[in-house]
Amino acid sequence: MSIKRLTLFGGDPEFSRTLHVGTPNIGDTKRFLTRVENLLNRRVLTNRGPLVRELESRMTELLSVKHCVTMSNGTAALEIATRALNFKGNAIVPALTFVATAHALEWQRVRPIFADIMPTTHHLDPRWIRRLATSLTSGVIPVNLWGRTVDIDAVVAEATMRDLAVVFDSSHAFGCTYKGKPVGGFGDAEIFSFHATKFVNTFEGGAVTTNDDALAERIRLMQNFGFADRDEVIHVGINGKMNEVQAAMGLTSVEAMKGFISHNHENYCAYLEGLRYLDGINLIEYDAAERNNYQYIVIEVDDVVTGLHRDQLMQVLHTEGVDARRYFYPGCHRMEPYRSRPKPNGQDLKLTDEMLARVLTLPTGTAVTTGDIRRVVALMQRIHERRNDISRKLAKNDRTTRLTNSRR
Ligand code: T4K
């Protein structure tokens, strides 16, 4: 049987319909539309209507936490939670995260100070809290990247010793556990994102969860202009509210989440099985002893072993209709306004930089079938077999482009 030619060598793309990282999970459309119809009939569209209240109550149960305050998005959740905890001066965050983690601080004139990671987990290395904290530091935002949790005990111990507030950015970790306990009740507060690309979504949306009654009350005030009652404003606040349509989607999404997880898990297993034999391509694994949502399929590409750089692999996948993403390249510390600033302690984030040159995220979610994954895996096997030819061809293309540009 002849091997299908790669697009790079004149063949047709493997996929005519592009596979994406982050195509939304929808759930039961009918249930969603019924909720929307009912909310329109009720004419309660926002301002903590019945669907928002139902979603918050459902989430506190799911996450075993006392308070859940839904938000217009995850970034607003970060901004409000950190402000309610009086973050000021600077705060420690990993550079390997979506830029919103840093921007949420910077937006409030709290300077993000970037910490390096533990390469085995991609998470903030707790020892960097010790290294970076000064008298100006008020808090830490560890990120539960890919739904795997940071070493929560170590991070909280380092932070508590220095009297630093801790807000976990758990945007990726809804439905996940740490030592068997649901993510949501750790640190001073945790935040979630329910953006369309997240495994449970509310189109746009987010939430802050906490076990601290006074903090929850402050957050609720700040999210709704500081209103304690009609005509009674007792706190400074903004508009960070989730609306009823978002909550309708959230409830529909939460009802379907078991199915989403099992679909994602099957996809993860198909990748795990198929990529196992490709030298230099390592799928990051999820601890079977913990619950995960398996919403991210992340590989590390070792270019020395494969002979193919991550960017070359990505380029070839793109030509075949697989929209692999290099989340979160080049890292917050290499984005403005942060990259123009002095390095923390004059140090490079060596491990973060190395990881960001290797990491690639592959399509999954309910819009991607296990059959699609088998094809992606077979494609990657073909790419792996022809890695030397690919490398040569891409280098030649690069040379030709450079030559053409220089003649213009
Ligand atoms: N902290 C962390 C650790 C985060 O990851 C995020 C968000 C936040 C904080 C902030 O939370 P939010 O304020 O966003 O709630 C996406 C999301 O925009 C972003 O929410 C998310 N992280 C990040 C990881 O991913 P992009 O640049 O990948 O988005 P985009 O538009 O390229 O979407 C990815 C793919 O998904 C598209 O190629 C196609 C597909 N897609 C996307 C949308 C929006 C669809 O098929 N339908 C859709 O409606 O950032």
Coordinates of C-alpha atoms and ligand atoms in Angstrom, one line a residue:
M1 CA 0.0 0.0 0.0
S2 CA 1.4 3.4 -0.9
I3 CA 1.9 5.9 1.8
K4 CA -0.2 9.0 1.4
R5 CA 1.9 11.9 0.3
L6 CA 2.3 14.9 2.7
T7 CA 1.0 18.2 1.4
L8 CA 4.5 19.6 1.7
F9 CA 5.5 17.1 -1.1
G10 CA 2.5 17.7 -3.3
G11 CA -0.2 15.6 -1.7
D12 CA -3.7 16.6 -0.6
P13 CA -4.2 17.8 3.0
E14 CA -5.2 15.0 5.4
F15 CA -8.2 17.0 6.6
S16 CA -10.4 19.1 4.4
R17 CA -12.1 20.6 7.5
T18 CA -9.5 22.1 9.8
L19 CA -9.2 20.5 13.3
H20 CA -8.9 23.1 16.0
V21 CA -7.7 23.3 19.6
G22 CA -10.6 24.7 21.4
T23 CA -13.7 24.2 19.3
P24 CA -16.5 24.7 21.8
N25 CA -18.3 21.8 23.5
I26 CA -22.0 22.5 23.1
G27 CA -24.0 20.0 25.2
D28 CA -27.7 19.5 24.7
T29 CA -28.8 22.3 22.3
K30 CA -32.5 21.7 23.0
R31 CA -32.0 22.1 26.8
F32 CA -30.0 25.3 26.1
L33 CA -32.7 26.7 23.8
T34 CA -35.5 25.9 26.2
R35 CA -33.6 27.8 28.9
V36 CA -33.1 30.8 26.6
E37 CA -36.8 30.7 25.6
N38 CA -37.8 30.7 29.3
L39 CA -35.5 33.5 30.2
L40 CA -36.8 35.6 27.4
N41 CA -40.3 34.9 28.6
R42 CA -39.3 35.9 32.1
R43 CA -37.6 39.0 30.8
V44 CA -34.9 38.6 33.4
L45 CA -31.8 38.9 31.3
T46 CA -29.1 39.8 33.9
N47 CA -28.3 41.2 37.4
R48 CA -28.1 37.8 39.2
G49 CA -31.2 36.2 37.8
P50 CA -32.4 32.7 38.6
L51 CA -30.1 31.0 36.1
V52 CA -27.0 32.7 37.5
R53 CA -28.0 31.8 41.0
E54 CA -28.7 28.2 39.9
L55 CA -25.3 27.9 38.2
E56 CA -23.5 29.3 41.2
S57 CA -25.2 26.9 43.5
R58 CA -24.4 24.0 41.2
M59 CA -20.8 25.0 41.1
T60 CA -20.4 25.3 44.8
E61 CA -21.7 21.7 45.0
L62 CA -19.4 20.4 42.3
L63 CA -16.3 22.1 43.6
S64 CA -17.1 21.5 47.3
V65 CA -16.6 25.2 48.1
K66 CA -18.6 27.7 50.1
H67 CA -18.9 30.5 47.6
C68 CA -18.9 30.8 43.8
V69 CA -19.3 34.3 42.3
T70 CA -19.8 34.0 38.5
M71 CA -18.2 36.7 36.4
S72 CA -18.3 38.1 32.9
N73 CA -15.0 36.4 32.0
G74 CA -12.0 34.8 33.6
T75 CA -9.9 38.0 33.4
A76 CA -12.5 40.0 35.3
A77 CA -12.5 37.2 37.9
L78 CA -8.7 37.6 38.3
E79 CA -8.9 41.4 38.5
I80 CA -11.7 41.4 41.1
A81 CA -10.3 38.6 43.2
T82 CA -6.8 40.1 43.4
R83 CA -8.2 43.6 44.1
A84 CA -10.5 42.2 46.8
L85 CA -7.4 40.7 48.4
N86 CA -5.6 44.0 48.2
F87 CA -2.9 42.9 45.9
K88 CA -0.5 45.9 45.5
G89 CA 3.1 46.6 44.6
N90 CA 4.0 43.4 42.8
A91 CA 2.8 39.8 42.6
I92 CA 4.6 36.6 41.5
V93 CA 3.2 34.7 38.5
P94 CA 4.6 32.1 36.2
A95 CA 5.6 33.4 32.7
L96 CA 4.3 30.2 31.2
T97 CA 0.6 31.1 31.1
F98 CA -2.0 32.9 29.0
V99 CA -1.2 36.6 29.1
A100 CA -4.4 37.4 31.0
T101 CA -2.8 36.1 34.2
A102 CA -0.2 38.9 34.0
H103 CA -2.4 41.6 32.4
A104 CA -5.0 41.3 35.1
L105 CA -2.4 42.5 37.6
E106 CA -0.8 45.1 35.3
W107 CA -4.2 46.6 34.5
Q108 CA -4.5 47.4 38.2
R109 CA -0.9 48.7 38.3
V110 CA 0.3 45.7 40.3
R111 CA 3.5 44.6 38.6
P112 CA 3.7 41.0 37.6
I113 CA 7.1 39.4 38.6
F114 CA 7.7 36.3 36.5
A115 CA 8.9 33.1 38.1
D116 CA 10.4 30.1 36.3
I117 CA 8.8 26.7 36.1
M118 CA 9.4 23.1 37.1
P119 CA 10.1 21.5 33.7
T120 CA 8.5 18.2 34.8
T121 CA 5.1 19.8 35.4
H122 CA 5.2 23.2 33.5
H123 CA 4.1 24.8 36.8
L124 CA 5.5 27.6 38.9
D125 CA 8.5 26.4 40.9
P126 CA 7.6 27.3 44.5
R127 CA 11.3 28.0 45.3
W128 CA 11.0 31.0 43.0
I129 CA 8.5 32.6 45.5
R130 CA 11.4 32.6 48.0
R131 CA 13.7 34.0 45.4
L132 CA 11.5 36.8 44.1
A133 CA 9.5 37.9 47.1
T134 CA 10.4 41.4 48.5
S135 CA 8.8 43.8 50.8
L136 CA 6.8 45.1 47.8
T137 CA 5.3 41.7 47.0
S138 CA 1.7 41.2 48.0
G139 CA 0.6 38.0 46.4
V140 CA 1.1 35.0 44.2
I141 CA -1.0 33.7 41.3
P142 CA 0.0 30.1 40.6
V143 CA -1.6 28.6 37.5
N144 CA -3.0 25.1 37.4
L145 CA -1.9 24.8 33.8
W146 CA -3.4 22.1 31.5
G147 CA -5.7 21.1 34.4
R148 CA -2.8 19.6 36.4
T149 CA -2.4 21.3 39.7
V150 CA 0.8 23.0 40.9
D151 CA 2.3 21.7 44.1
I152 CA -0.4 23.5 46.1
D153 CA 0.9 22.6 49.6
A154 CA 4.4 23.9 48.7
V155 CA 3.1 27.1 47.1
V156 CA 0.8 27.9 50.0
A157 CA 3.5 27.1 52.6
E158 CA 6.0 29.5 50.8
A159 CA 3.3 32.2 50.5
T160 CA 2.0 31.9 54.0
M161 CA 5.5 32.2 55.4
R162 CA 5.8 35.6 53.7
D163 CA 2.3 36.7 54.4
L164 CA 1.4 36.7 50.7
A165 CA -2.2 36.2 49.4
V166 CA -2.7 33.3 47.0
V167 CA -5.2 33.3 44.1
F168 CA -5.0 30.2 42.0
D169 CA -5.6 30.7 38.3
S170 CA -7.6 27.5 37.7
S171 CA -8.9 28.6 34.3
H172 CA -7.9 25.2 32.9
A173 CA -8.8 23.1 35.9
F174 CA -12.5 23.0 36.3
G175 CA -13.5 19.5 37.4
C176 CA -9.9 18.6 38.4
T177 CA -8.6 17.5 41.8
Y178 CA -5.5 17.9 44.0
K179 CA -4.9 15.0 46.4
G180 CA -8.5 13.9 45.7
K181 CA -10.0 17.3 46.6
P182 CA -11.7 19.4 43.9
V183 CA -9.8 22.4 42.7
G184 CA -11.8 25.5 43.8
G185 CA -11.3 25.7 47.5
F186 CA -7.5 26.2 47.7
G187 CA -5.6 29.3 48.7
D188 CA -7.4 32.6 49.5
A189 CA -9.4 32.2 46.3
E190 CA -9.4 30.5 42.9
I191 CA -10.6 31.7 39.5
F192 CA -12.0 29.9 36.5
S193 CA -12.5 30.8 32.9
F194 CA -15.6 29.6 31.0
H195 CA -14.5 31.0 27.7
A196 CA -15.9 29.3 24.6
T197 CA -12.7 27.3 24.2
K198 CA -12.8 25.9 27.7
F199 CA -14.2 22.5 28.4
V200 CA -17.2 23.9 30.3
N201 CA -18.2 27.2 28.7
T202 CA -20.6 30.1 29.1
F203 CA -19.6 31.7 25.7
E204 CA -17.5 34.2 27.7
G205 CA -17.5 33.8 31.5
G206 CA -15.7 33.0 34.6
A207 CA -16.0 32.7 38.4
V208 CA -14.2 33.3 41.7
T209 CA -14.5 30.6 44.3
T210 CA -13.5 30.8 48.0
N211 CA -14.3 29.5 51.4
D212 CA -13.8 32.9 53.0
D213 CA -17.2 34.5 53.7
A214 CA -16.0 38.1 54.0
L215 CA -13.9 37.9 50.9
A216 CA -16.9 36.4 48.9
E217 CA -19.1 39.3 50.1
R218 CA -16.5 41.9 49.0
I219 CA -16.1 40.2 45.6
R220 CA -19.8 40.1 45.1
L221 CA -20.0 43.9 45.9
M222 CA -17.1 44.7 43.6
Q223 CA -18.6 42.7 40.7
N224 CA -21.8 44.7 40.9
F225 CA -20.7 48.4 41.3
G226 CA -20.6 48.0 45.1
F227 CA -24.3 47.8 45.5
A228 CA -25.4 46.3 48.8
D229 CA -29.0 47.1 48.1
R230 CA -31.1 49.3 45.8
D231 CA -29.7 52.9 46.1
E232 CA -27.1 51.7 48.5
V233 CA -23.5 51.6 47.3
I234 CA -21.0 50.6 50.0
H235 CA -17.9 49.8 48.0
V236 CA -16.1 50.7 44.9
G237 CA -17.0 48.3 42.1
I238 CA -17.2 47.6 38.4
N239 CA -19.5 45.5 36.2
G240 CA -18.2 42.0 36.2
K241 CA -21.5 40.2 36.1
M242 CA -22.4 37.1 34.1
N243 CA -25.7 37.4 32.3
E244 CA -28.6 34.9 32.1
V245 CA -27.8 33.6 28.6
Q246 CA -24.2 32.8 29.7
A247 CA -25.6 31.0 32.7
A248 CA -28.0 29.0 30.5
M249 CA -25.0 27.8 28.6
G250 CA -23.1 27.2 31.8
L251 CA -25.9 25.0 33.2
T252 CA -26.2 23.1 29.9
S253 CA -22.4 22.6 29.8
V254 CA -22.2 21.5 33.4
E255 CA -25.0 18.9 32.8
A256 CA -23.0 17.5 29.9
M257 CA -19.5 17.7 31.5
K258 CA -19.3 13.9 32.4
G259 CA -19.8 13.2 28.7
F260 CA -17.2 15.8 27.7
I261 CA -14.7 14.3 30.1
S262 CA -15.2 10.8 28.9
H263 CA -14.9 12.0 25.2
N264 CA -11.7 13.9 26.1
H265 CA -10.4 11.0 28.0
E266 CA -10.9 8.6 25.0
N267 CA -9.1 11.2 22.7
Y268 CA -6.3 11.4 25.3
C269 CA -5.9 7.6 25.3
A270 CA -5.9 7.5 21.5
Y271 CA -3.1 10.1 21.4
L272 CA -1.2 8.4 24.3
E273 CA -1.3 5.0 22.4
G274 CA -0.4 6.4 19.0
L275 CA 2.3 8.8 20.0
R276 CA 4.1 6.4 22.3
Y277 CA 6.4 5.1 19.7
L278 CA 7.5 8.5 18.2
D279 CA 11.0 9.2 19.6
G280 CA 11.4 12.8 20.8
I281 CA 7.6 13.5 20.9
N282 CA 6.3 13.2 24.5
L283 CA 2.7 13.6 25.4
I284 CA 2.3 15.2 28.9
E285 CA 0.4 12.7 31.0
Y286 CA -2.3 13.1 33.5
D287 CA -2.1 11.4 36.9
A288 CA -4.7 8.6 36.9
A289 CA -5.1 9.0 40.7
E290 CA -6.5 12.5 40.2
R291 CA -9.5 13.7 38.3
N292 CA -8.8 15.7 35.2
N293 CA -10.9 17.2 32.4
Y294 CA -8.3 16.2 29.7
Q295 CA -9.2 19.4 27.7
Y296 CA -5.6 19.9 26.7
I297 CA -3.4 17.6 24.7
V298 CA 0.1 18.9 25.1
I299 CA 3.2 17.4 23.5
E300 CA 6.9 18.3 24.0
V301 CA 9.0 18.1 20.9
D302 CA 12.6 17.4 21.4
D303 CA 14.3 18.6 18.2
V304 CA 17.6 16.9 19.0
V305 CA 15.9 13.5 19.1
T306 CA 13.3 14.0 16.4
G307 CA 15.6 16.1 14.1
L308 CA 12.5 18.3 13.6
H309 CA 11.9 21.5 15.5
R310 CA 8.5 22.1 17.1
D311 CA 7.8 25.0 14.7
Q312 CA 8.5 22.8 11.7
L313 CA 6.2 20.1 13.0
M314 CA 3.5 22.7 13.6
Q315 CA 4.0 24.1 10.1
V316 CA 3.5 20.7 8.5
L317 CA 0.5 20.0 10.6
H318 CA -1.0 23.3 9.6
T319 CA -0.7 22.4 5.9
E320 CA -2.5 19.2 6.6
G321 CA -5.5 20.9 8.3
V322 CA -4.4 20.3 11.9
D323 CA -4.4 23.7 13.7
A324 CA -1.9 22.8 16.4
R325 CA -1.1 25.7 18.8
R326 CA 2.1 26.7 20.6
Y327 CA 0.4 27.8 23.8
F328 CA 1.7 30.1 25.4
Y329 CA 4.6 31.1 23.2
P330 CA 6.7 33.3 23.6
G331 CA 5.7 33.6 27.3
C332 CA 4.4 36.6 29.1
H333 CA 7.9 37.8 29.9
R334 CA 8.5 38.2 26.2
M335 CA 5.4 40.2 25.5
E336 CA 4.9 43.9 26.0
P337 CA 4.9 45.7 28.3
Y338 CA 6.9 43.1 30.2
R339 CA 9.7 42.3 27.8
S340 CA 11.1 45.8 27.9
R341 CA 11.5 45.6 31.7
P342 CA 14.5 44.3 33.7
K343 CA 14.6 40.6 34.4
P344 CA 13.6 39.5 37.9
N345 CA 16.8 39.3 40.0
G346 CA 18.6 39.8 36.7
Q347 CA 17.8 36.2 35.9
D348 CA 16.7 34.5 32.8
L349 CA 13.7 32.2 32.9
K350 CA 15.7 29.5 31.3
L351 CA 13.4 26.6 31.9
T352 CA 10.3 28.5 30.7
D353 CA 12.1 29.6 27.5
E354 CA 13.2 26.0 26.8
M355 CA 9.7 24.6 27.4
L356 CA 8.1 27.3 25.3
A357 CA 10.3 26.2 22.4
R358 CA 9.1 22.6 22.7
V359 CA 5.4 22.7 23.6
L360 CA 2.6 22.1 21.1
T361 CA -1.1 21.7 21.8
L362 CA -3.1 19.3 19.6
P363 CA -6.9 19.3 18.8
T364 CA -9.3 17.6 21.0
G365 CA -12.8 18.2 22.5
T366 CA -16.2 16.9 21.4
A367 CA -15.8 18.3 17.9
V368 CA -12.9 15.9 17.3
T369 CA -13.6 12.2 17.1
T370 CA -11.3 9.4 18.2
G371 CA -11.2 8.5 14.5
D372 CA -9.9 12.0 13.7
I373 CA -7.2 11.5 16.4
R374 CA -6.1 8.2 14.8
R375 CA -5.7 10.1 11.5
V376 CA -3.7 12.8 13.3
V377 CA -1.5 10.2 14.9
A378 CA -1.0 8.4 11.6
L379 CA -0.1 11.7 10.0
M380 CA 2.4 12.4 12.8
Q381 CA 3.9 9.0 12.2
R382 CA 4.3 9.8 8.5
I383 CA 5.9 13.2 9.4
H384 CA 8.2 11.4 11.8
E385 CA 9.3 9.0 9.2
R386 CA 10.1 11.7 6.7
R387 CA 11.5 14.2 9.2
N388 CA 14.9 14.5 7.5
D389 CA 13.3 15.3 4.1
I390 CA 10.9 17.7 5.8
S391 CA 13.6 19.6 7.5
R392 CA 15.6 19.9 4.3
K393 CA 12.6 21.0 2.3
L394 CA 11.5 23.6 4.9
A395 CA 15.0 25.0 5.1
K396 CA 15.1 25.2 1.3
N397 CA 11.7 27.0 1.3
D398 CA 13.1 29.4 3.9
R399 CA 16.2 30.1 1.8
T400 CA 14.0 30.7 -1.3
T401 CA 11.7 33.1 0.6
R402 CA 14.7 35.0 2.0
L403 CA 16.2 35.3 -1.5
T404 CA 13.0 36.5 -3.1
N405 CA 12.5 39.1 -0.4
S406 CA 16.0 40.4 -0.7
R407 CA 15.5 40.9 -4.5
R408 CA 12.3 42.9 -4.0
Ligands
T4K1 N1 -5.8 32.4 32.6 C1 -5.6 31.4 31.8 C2 -4.6 30.3 32.2 C3 -6.2 31.2 30.6 O1 -5.9 30.2 29.8 C4 -7.2 32.2 30.2 C5 -7.9 32.1 29.0 C6 -7.5 33.3 31.1 C7 -6.7 33.3 32.3 C8 -8.5 34.3 30.9 O2 -9.8 33.8 30.8 P1 -10.9 34.6 29.9 O3 -10.9 36.1 30.3 O4 -10.5 34.4 28.4 O5 -12.2 34.0 30.3 C9 -8.1 31.2 23.9 C10 -9.1 32.0 24.7 O6 -9.4 33.2 24.1 C11 -8.7 32.3 26.1 O7 -9.9 32.4 26.8 C12 -8.0 31.1 26.7 N2 -7.4 31.3 28.0 C13 -6.8 30.7 25.9 C14 -6.1 29.5 26.4 O8 -7.3 30.3 24.6 P2 -6.9 31.7 21.7 O9 -6.0 32.8 21.2 O10 -6.4 30.3 21.5 O11 -8.4 31.8 21.0 P3 -8.8 31.5 19.6 O12 -9.9 32.5 19.2 O13 -7.7 31.4 18.7 O14 -9.6 30.1 19.7 C15 -8.9 28.8 19.6 C16 -9.6 28.0 18.5 O15 -10.8 27.6 19.0 C17 -9.8 28.7 17.2 O16 -8.7 28.5 16.4 C18 -11.1 28.1 16.7 C19 -11.8 27.6 17.9 N3 -12.9 28.4 18.3 C20 -12.8 29.5 19.1 C21 -13.9 30.2 19.4 C22 -13.7 31.5 20.3 C23 -14.2 28.0 17.8 O17 -14.3 27.0 17.1 N4 -15.3 28.7 18.2 C24 -15.2 29.8 19.0 O18 -16.2 30.4 19.3 O19 -7.2 32.1 23.2

